[in-house]
PDB file of C-alpha atoms in Angstrom:
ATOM      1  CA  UNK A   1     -57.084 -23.264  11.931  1.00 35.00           C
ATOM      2  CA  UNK A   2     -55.250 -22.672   8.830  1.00 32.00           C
ATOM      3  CA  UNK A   3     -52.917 -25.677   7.256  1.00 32.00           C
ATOM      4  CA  UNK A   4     -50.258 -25.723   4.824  1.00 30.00           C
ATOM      5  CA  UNK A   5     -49.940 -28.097   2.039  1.00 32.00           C
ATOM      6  CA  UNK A   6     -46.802 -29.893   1.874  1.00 33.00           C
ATOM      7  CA  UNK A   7     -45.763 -28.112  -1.302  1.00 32.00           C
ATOM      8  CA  UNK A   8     -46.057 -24.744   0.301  1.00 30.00           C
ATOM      9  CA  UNK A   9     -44.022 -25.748   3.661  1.00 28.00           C
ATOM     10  CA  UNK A  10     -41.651 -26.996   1.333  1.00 31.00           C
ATOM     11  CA  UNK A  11     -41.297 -23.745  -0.793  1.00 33.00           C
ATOM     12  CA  UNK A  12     -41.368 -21.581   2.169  1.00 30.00           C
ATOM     13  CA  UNK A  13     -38.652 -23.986   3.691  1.00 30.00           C
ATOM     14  CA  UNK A  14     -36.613 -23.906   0.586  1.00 34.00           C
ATOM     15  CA  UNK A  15     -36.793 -19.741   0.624  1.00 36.00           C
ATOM     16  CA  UNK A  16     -35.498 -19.594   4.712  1.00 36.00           C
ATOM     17  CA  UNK A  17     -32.904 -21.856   3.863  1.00 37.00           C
ATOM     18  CA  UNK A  18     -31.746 -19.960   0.666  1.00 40.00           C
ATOM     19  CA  UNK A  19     -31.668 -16.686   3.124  1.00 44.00           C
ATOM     20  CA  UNK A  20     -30.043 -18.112   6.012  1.00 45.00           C
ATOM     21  CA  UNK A  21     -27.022 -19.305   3.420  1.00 59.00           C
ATOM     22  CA  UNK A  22     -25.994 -15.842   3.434  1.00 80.00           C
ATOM     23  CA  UNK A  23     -23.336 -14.863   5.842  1.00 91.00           C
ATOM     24  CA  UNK A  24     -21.935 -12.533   8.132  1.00 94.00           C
ATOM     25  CA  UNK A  25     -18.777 -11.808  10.014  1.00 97.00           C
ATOM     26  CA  UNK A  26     -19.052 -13.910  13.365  1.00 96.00           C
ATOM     27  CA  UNK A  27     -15.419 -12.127  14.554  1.00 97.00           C
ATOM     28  CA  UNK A  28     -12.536 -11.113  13.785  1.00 98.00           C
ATOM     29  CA  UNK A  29      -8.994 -11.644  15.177  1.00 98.00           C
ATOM     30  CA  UNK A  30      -5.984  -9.313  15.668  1.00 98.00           C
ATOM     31  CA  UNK A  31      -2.596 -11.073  16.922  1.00 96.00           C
ATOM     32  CA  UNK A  32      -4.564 -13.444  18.831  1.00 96.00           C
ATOM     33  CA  UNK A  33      -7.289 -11.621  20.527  1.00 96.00           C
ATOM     34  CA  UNK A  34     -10.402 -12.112  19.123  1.00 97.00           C
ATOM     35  CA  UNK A  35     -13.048  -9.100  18.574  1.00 97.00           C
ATOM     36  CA  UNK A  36     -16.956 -10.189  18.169  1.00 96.00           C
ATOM     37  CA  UNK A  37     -19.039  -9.080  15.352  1.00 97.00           C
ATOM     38  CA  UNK A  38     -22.159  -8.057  14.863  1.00 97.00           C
ATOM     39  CA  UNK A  39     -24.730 -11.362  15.644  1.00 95.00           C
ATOM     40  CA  UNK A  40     -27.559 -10.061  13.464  1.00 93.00           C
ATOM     41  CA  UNK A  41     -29.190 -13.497  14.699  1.00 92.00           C
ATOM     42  CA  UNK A  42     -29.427 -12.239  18.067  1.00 95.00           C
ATOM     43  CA  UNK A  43     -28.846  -8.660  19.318  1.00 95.00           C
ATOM     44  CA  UNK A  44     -31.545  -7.302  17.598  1.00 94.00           C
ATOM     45  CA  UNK A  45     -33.735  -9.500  20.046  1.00 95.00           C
ATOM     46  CA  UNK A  46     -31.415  -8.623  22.731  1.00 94.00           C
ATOM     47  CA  UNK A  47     -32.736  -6.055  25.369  1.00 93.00           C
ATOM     48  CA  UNK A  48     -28.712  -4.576  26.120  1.00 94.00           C
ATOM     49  CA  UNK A  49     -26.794  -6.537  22.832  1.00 94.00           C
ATOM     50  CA  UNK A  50     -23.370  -5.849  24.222  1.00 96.00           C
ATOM     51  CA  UNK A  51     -20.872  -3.132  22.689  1.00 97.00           C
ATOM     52  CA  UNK A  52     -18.711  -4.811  20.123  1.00 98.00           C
ATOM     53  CA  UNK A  53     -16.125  -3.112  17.497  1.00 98.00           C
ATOM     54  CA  UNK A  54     -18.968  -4.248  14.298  1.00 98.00           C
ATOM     55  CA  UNK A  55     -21.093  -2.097  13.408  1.00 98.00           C
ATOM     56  CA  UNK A  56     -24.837  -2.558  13.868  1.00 97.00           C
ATOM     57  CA  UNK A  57     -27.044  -3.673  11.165  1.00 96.00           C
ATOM     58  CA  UNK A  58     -31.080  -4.747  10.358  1.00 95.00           C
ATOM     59  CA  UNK A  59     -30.461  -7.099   7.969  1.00 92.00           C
ATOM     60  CA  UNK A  60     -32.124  -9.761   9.951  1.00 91.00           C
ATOM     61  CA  UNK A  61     -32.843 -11.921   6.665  1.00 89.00           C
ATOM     62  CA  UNK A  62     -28.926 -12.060   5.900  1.00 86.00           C
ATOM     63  CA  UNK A  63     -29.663 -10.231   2.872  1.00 91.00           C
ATOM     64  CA  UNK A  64     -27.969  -7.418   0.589  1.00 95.00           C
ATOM     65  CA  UNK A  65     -27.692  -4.054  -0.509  1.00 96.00           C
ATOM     66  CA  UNK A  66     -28.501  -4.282  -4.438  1.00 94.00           C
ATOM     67  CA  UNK A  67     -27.084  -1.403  -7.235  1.00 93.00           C
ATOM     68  CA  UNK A  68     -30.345   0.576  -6.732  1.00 94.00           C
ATOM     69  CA  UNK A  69     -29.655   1.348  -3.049  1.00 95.00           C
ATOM     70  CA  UNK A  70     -25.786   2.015  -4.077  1.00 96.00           C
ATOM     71  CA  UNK A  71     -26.785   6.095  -3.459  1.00 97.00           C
ATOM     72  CA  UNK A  72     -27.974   5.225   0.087  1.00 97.00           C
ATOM     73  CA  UNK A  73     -26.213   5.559   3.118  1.00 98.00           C
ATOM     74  CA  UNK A  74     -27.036   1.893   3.560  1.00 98.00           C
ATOM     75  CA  UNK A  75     -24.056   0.529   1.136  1.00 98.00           C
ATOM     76  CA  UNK A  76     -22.174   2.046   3.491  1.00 98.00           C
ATOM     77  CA  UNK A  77     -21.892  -0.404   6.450  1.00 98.00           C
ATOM     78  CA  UNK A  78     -25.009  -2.039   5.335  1.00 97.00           C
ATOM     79  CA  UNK A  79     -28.478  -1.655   6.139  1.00 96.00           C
ATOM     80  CA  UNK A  80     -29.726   0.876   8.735  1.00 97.00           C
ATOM     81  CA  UNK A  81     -25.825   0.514  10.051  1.00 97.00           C
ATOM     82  CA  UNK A  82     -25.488   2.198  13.183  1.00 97.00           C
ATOM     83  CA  UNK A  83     -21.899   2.817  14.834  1.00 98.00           C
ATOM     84  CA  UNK A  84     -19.972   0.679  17.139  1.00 98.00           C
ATOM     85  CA  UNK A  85     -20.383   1.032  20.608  1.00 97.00           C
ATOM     86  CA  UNK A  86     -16.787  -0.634  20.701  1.00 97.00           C
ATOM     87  CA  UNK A  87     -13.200  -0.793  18.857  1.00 97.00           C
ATOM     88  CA  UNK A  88     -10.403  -3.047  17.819  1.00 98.00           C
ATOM     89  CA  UNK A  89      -6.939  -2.225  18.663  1.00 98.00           C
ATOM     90  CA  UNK A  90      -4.397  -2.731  15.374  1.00 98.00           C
ATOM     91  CA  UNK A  91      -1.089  -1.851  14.539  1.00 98.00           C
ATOM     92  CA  UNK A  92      -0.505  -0.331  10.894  1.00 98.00           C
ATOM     93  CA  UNK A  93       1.314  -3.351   9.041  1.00 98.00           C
ATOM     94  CA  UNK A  94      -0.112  -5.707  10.961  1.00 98.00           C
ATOM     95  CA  UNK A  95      -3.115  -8.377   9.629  1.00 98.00           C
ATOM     96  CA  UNK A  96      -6.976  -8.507  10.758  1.00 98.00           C
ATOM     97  CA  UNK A  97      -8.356 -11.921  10.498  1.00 98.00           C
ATOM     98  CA  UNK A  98     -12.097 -11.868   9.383  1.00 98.00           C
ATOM     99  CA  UNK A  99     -14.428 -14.958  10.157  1.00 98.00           C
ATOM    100  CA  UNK A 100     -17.353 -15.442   8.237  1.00 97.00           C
ATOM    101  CA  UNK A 101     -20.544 -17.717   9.426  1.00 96.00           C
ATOM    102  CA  UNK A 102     -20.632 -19.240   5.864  1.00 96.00           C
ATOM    103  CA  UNK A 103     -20.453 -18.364   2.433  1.00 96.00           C
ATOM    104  CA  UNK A 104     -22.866 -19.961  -0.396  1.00 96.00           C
ATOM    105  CA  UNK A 105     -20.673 -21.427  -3.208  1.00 94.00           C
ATOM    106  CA  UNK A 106     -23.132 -20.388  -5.611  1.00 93.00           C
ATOM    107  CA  UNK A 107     -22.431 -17.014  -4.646  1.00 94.00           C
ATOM    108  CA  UNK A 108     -18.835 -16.147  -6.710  1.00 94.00           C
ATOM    109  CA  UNK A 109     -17.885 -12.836  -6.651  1.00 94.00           C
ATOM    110  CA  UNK A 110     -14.907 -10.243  -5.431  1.00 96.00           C
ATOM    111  CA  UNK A 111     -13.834  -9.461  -1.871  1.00 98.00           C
ATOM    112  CA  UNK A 112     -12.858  -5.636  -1.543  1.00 98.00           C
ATOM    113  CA  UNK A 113     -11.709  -4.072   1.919  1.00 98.00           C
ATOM    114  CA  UNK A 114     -11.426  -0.141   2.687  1.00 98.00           C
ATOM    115  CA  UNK A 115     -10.627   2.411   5.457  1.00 98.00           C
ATOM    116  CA  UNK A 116     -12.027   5.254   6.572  1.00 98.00           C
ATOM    117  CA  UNK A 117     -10.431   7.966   8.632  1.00 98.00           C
ATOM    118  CA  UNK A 118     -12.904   9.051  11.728  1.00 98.00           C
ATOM    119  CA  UNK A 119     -10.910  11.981  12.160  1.00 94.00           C
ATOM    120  CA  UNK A 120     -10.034  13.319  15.605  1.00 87.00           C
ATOM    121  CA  UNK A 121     -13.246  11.689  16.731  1.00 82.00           C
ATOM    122  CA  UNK A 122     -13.879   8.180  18.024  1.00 87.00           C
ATOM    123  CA  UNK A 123     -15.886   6.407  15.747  1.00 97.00           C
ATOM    124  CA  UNK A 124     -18.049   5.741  18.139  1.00 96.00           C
ATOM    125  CA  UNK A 125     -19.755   9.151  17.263  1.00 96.00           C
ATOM    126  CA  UNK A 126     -18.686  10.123  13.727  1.00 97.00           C
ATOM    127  CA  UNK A 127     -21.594  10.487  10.941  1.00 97.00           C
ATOM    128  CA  UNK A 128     -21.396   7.353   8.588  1.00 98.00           C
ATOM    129  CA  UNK A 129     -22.113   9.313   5.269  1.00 98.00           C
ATOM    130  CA  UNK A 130     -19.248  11.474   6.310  1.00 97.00           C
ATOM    131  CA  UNK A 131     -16.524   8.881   6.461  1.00 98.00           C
ATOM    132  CA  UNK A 132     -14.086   8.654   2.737  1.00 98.00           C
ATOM    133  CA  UNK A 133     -13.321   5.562   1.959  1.00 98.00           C
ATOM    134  CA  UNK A 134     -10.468   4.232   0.330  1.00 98.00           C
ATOM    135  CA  UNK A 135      -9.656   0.745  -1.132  1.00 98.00           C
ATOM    136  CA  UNK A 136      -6.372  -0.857   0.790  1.00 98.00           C
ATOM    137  CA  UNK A 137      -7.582  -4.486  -0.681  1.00 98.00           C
ATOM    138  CA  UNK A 138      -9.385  -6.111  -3.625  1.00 97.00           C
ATOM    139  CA  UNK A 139      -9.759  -9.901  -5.138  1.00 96.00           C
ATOM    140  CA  UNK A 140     -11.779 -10.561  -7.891  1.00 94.00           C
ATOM    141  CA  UNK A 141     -11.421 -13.225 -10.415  1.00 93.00           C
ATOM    142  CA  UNK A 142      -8.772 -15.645  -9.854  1.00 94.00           C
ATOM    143  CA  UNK A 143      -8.947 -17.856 -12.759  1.00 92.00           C
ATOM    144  CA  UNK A 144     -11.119 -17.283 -15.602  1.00 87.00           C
ATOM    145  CA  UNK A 145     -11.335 -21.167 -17.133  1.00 85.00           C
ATOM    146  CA  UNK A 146     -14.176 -23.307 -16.488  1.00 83.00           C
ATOM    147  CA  UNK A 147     -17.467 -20.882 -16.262  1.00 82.00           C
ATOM    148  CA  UNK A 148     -17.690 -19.192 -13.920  1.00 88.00           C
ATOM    149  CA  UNK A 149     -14.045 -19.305 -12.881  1.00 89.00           C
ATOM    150  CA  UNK A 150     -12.253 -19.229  -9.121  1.00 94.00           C
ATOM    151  CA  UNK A 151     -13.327 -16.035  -7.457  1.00 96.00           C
ATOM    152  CA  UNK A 152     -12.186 -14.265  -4.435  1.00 97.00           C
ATOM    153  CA  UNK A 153     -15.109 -15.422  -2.538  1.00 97.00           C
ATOM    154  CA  UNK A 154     -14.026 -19.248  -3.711  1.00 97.00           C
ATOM    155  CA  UNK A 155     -10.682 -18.737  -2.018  1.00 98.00           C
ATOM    156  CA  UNK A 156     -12.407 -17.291   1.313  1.00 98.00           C
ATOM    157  CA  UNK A 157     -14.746 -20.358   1.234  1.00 98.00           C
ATOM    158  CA  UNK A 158     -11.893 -22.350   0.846  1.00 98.00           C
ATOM    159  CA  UNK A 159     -10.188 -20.765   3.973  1.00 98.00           C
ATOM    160  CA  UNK A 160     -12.601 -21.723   6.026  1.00 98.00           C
ATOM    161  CA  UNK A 161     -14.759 -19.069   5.432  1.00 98.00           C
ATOM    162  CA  UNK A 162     -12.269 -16.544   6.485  1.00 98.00           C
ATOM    163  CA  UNK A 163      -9.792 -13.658   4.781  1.00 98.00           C
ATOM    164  CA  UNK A 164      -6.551 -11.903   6.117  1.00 98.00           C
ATOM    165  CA  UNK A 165      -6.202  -8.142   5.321  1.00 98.00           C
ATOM    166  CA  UNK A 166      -3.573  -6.357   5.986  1.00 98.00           C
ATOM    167  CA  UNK A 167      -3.493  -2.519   7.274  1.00 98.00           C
ATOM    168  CA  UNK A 168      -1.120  -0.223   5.240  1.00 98.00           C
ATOM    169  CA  UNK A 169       2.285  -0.317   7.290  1.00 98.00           C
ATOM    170  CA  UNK A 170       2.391   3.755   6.336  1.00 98.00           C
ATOM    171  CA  UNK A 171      -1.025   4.826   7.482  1.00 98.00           C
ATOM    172  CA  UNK A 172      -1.291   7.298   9.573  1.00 98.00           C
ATOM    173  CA  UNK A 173      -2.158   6.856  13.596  1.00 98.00           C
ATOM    174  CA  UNK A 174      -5.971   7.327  14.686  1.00 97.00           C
ATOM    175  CA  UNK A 175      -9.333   5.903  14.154  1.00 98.00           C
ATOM    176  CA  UNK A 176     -10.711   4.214  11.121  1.00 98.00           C
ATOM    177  CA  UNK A 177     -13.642   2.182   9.939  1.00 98.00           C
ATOM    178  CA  UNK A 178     -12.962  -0.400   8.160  1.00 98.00           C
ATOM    179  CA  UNK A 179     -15.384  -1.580   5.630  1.00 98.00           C
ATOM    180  CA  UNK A 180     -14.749  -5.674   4.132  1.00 98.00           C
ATOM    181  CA  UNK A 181     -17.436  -6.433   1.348  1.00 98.00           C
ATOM    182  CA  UNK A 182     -18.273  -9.710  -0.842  1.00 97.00           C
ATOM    183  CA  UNK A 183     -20.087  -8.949  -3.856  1.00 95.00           C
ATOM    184  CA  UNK A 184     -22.333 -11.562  -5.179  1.00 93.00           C
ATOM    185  CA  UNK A 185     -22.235 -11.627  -9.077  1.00 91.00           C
ATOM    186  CA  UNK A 186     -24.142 -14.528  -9.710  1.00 87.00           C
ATOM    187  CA  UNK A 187     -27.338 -12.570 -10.732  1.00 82.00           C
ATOM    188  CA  UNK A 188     -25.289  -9.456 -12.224  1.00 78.00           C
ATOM    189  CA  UNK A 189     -26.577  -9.858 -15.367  1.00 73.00           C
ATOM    190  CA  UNK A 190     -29.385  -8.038 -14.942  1.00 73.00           C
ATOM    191  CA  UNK A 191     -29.501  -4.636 -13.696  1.00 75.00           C
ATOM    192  CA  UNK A 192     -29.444  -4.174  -9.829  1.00 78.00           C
ATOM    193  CA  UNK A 193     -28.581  -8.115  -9.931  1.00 81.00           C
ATOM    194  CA  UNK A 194     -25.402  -7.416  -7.952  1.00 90.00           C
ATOM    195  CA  UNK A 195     -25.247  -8.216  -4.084  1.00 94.00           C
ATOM    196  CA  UNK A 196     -23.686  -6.127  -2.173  1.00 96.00           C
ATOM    197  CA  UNK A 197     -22.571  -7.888   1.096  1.00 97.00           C
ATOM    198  CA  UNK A 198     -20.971  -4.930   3.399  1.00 98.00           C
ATOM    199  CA  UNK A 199     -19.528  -5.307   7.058  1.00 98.00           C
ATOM    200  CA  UNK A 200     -17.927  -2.767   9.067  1.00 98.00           C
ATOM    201  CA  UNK A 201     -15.832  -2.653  11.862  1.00 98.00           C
ATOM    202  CA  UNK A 202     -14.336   0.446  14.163  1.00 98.00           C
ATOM    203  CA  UNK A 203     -10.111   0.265  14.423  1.00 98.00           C
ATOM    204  CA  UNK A 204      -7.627   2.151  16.198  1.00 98.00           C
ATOM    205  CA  UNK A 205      -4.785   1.544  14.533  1.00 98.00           C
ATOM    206  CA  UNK A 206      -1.338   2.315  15.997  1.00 98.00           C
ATOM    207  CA  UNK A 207       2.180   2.820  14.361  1.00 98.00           C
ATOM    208  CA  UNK A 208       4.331   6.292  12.877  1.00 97.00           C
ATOM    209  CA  UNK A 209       3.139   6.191   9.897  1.00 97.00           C
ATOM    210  CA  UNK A 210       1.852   9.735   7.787  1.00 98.00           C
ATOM    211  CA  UNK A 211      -0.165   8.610   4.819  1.00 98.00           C
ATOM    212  CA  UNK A 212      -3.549   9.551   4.987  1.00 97.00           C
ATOM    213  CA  UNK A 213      -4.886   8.514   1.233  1.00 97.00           C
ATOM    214  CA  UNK A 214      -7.884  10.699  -0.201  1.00 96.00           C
ATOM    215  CA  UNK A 215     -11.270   8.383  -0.265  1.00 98.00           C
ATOM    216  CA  UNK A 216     -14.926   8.879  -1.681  1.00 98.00           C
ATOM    217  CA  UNK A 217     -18.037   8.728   0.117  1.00 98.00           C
ATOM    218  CA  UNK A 218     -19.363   5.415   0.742  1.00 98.00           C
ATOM    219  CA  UNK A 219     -22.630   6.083  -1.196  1.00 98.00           C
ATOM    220  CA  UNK A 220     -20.076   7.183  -4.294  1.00 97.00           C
ATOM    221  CA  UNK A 221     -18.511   3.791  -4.465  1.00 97.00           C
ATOM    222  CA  UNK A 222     -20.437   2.462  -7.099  1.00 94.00           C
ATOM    223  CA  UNK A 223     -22.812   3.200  -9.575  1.00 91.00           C
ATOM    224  CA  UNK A 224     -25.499   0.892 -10.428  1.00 87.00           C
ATOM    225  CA  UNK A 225     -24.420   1.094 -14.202  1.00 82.00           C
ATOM    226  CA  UNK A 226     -20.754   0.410 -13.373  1.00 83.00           C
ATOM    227  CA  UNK A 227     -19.490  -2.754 -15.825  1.00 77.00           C
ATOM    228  CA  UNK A 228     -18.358  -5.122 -13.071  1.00 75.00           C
ATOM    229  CA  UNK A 229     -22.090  -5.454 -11.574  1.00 77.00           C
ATOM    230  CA  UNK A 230     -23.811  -5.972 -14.996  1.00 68.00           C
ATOM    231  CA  UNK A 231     -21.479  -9.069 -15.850  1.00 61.00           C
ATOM    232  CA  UNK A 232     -23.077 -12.644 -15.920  1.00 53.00           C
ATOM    233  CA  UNK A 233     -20.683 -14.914 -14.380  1.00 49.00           C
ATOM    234  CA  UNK A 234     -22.679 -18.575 -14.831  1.00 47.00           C
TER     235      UNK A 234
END
């Protein structure tokens, strides 16, 4: 029978732990009702995970999407995102509460949030790398003294590991996606370094409102060359 030397239990122990600091959005919370998210700790072992308003994803190792995958359809909700089986009810002007699991501190970087119109169809059904995106919501760097500064993701950890974002109050009635994203920056000094932490979630959102911004494609977001993801931060 094979045995492990105490040095290698201790580096393989050392690498789970580093992967299972990553996070992911546990629920979130719309005037007091409370949607699930996405458990990617235990619907993918589930034989009927049930139908929540997050989408799916296979990141079972709480990891990223780096710059080089920033072209794939798997930036877009993350990786090997499938749709919701479920939605979230939200009036425009009103706020969705986001709860992350955790958040590593070593991990500073901007939080961005963006919609997505499904069009006339649920979003139960609509093609992912059809859905325009467009940004309703961005922190980055808060306070620049003392290397490497407050970032948005300092503030979220200091919230409990949650943010508030708000849906436009002039957005039009119907279905949306809506796509909230940490990016990790502490390795962004090196090309593809970047993190890319996406999460998605399906919305109807209600209200009279008419604006229906233009977006991009989710795998047009970035480009791997793009000056915010080659900046060292520490």
């Amino acid at each position: 029978m094979p045995s492990f030397t105490s040095k290698t239990f201790l580096a393989i122990f050392a690498s789970a732990a580093s992967v299972a600091a990553h996070g992911h959005v546990k629920n979130i919370v719309i005037n007091g009702a409370s949607y699930q998210g996405y458990d990617i700790n235990v619907f993918p072992y589930t034989q009927n995970p049930p139908k929540v308003a997050a989408w799916t994803a296979s990141n079972t190792d709480n990891g990223f999407v780096g710059p080089e995958s920033f072209a794939s359809p798997d930036i877009i909700c993350h990786k090997n995102s499938q749709n919701a089986g479920a939605h979230a009810v939200v009036a425009a002007g009103d706020k969705v509460f986001v709860q992350w699991d955790t958040w590593p501190e070593s991990h500073h970087g901007p939080v961005i949030d963006y919609l997505a119109s499904c069009g006339s169809q649920g979003c139960e059904t609509v093609d992912k790398t059809s859905l325009e995106f467009f940004k309703i919501a961005e922190a980055g760097l808060i306070n620049g003294a003392n290397a490497p500064g407050q970032w948005a993701s300092d503030q979220l950890i200091a919230n409990n590991n949650s943010w508030m974002i708000q849906i436009p109050s002039n957005i039009a009635p119907g279905n949306y996606v809506l796509r909230h994203e940490i990016i990790a920056l502490h390795s962004a000094g090196d090309l593809n370094g970047a993190q890319n932490y996406p999460q998605c979630f399906s919305l109807v959102v209600t209200g009279s409102g008419t604006a229906r911004p233009a977006g991009v494609k989710g795998t047009a977001l970035y480009t791997a060359s793009d000056e915010g993801f080659l900046k060292r931060i520490l």
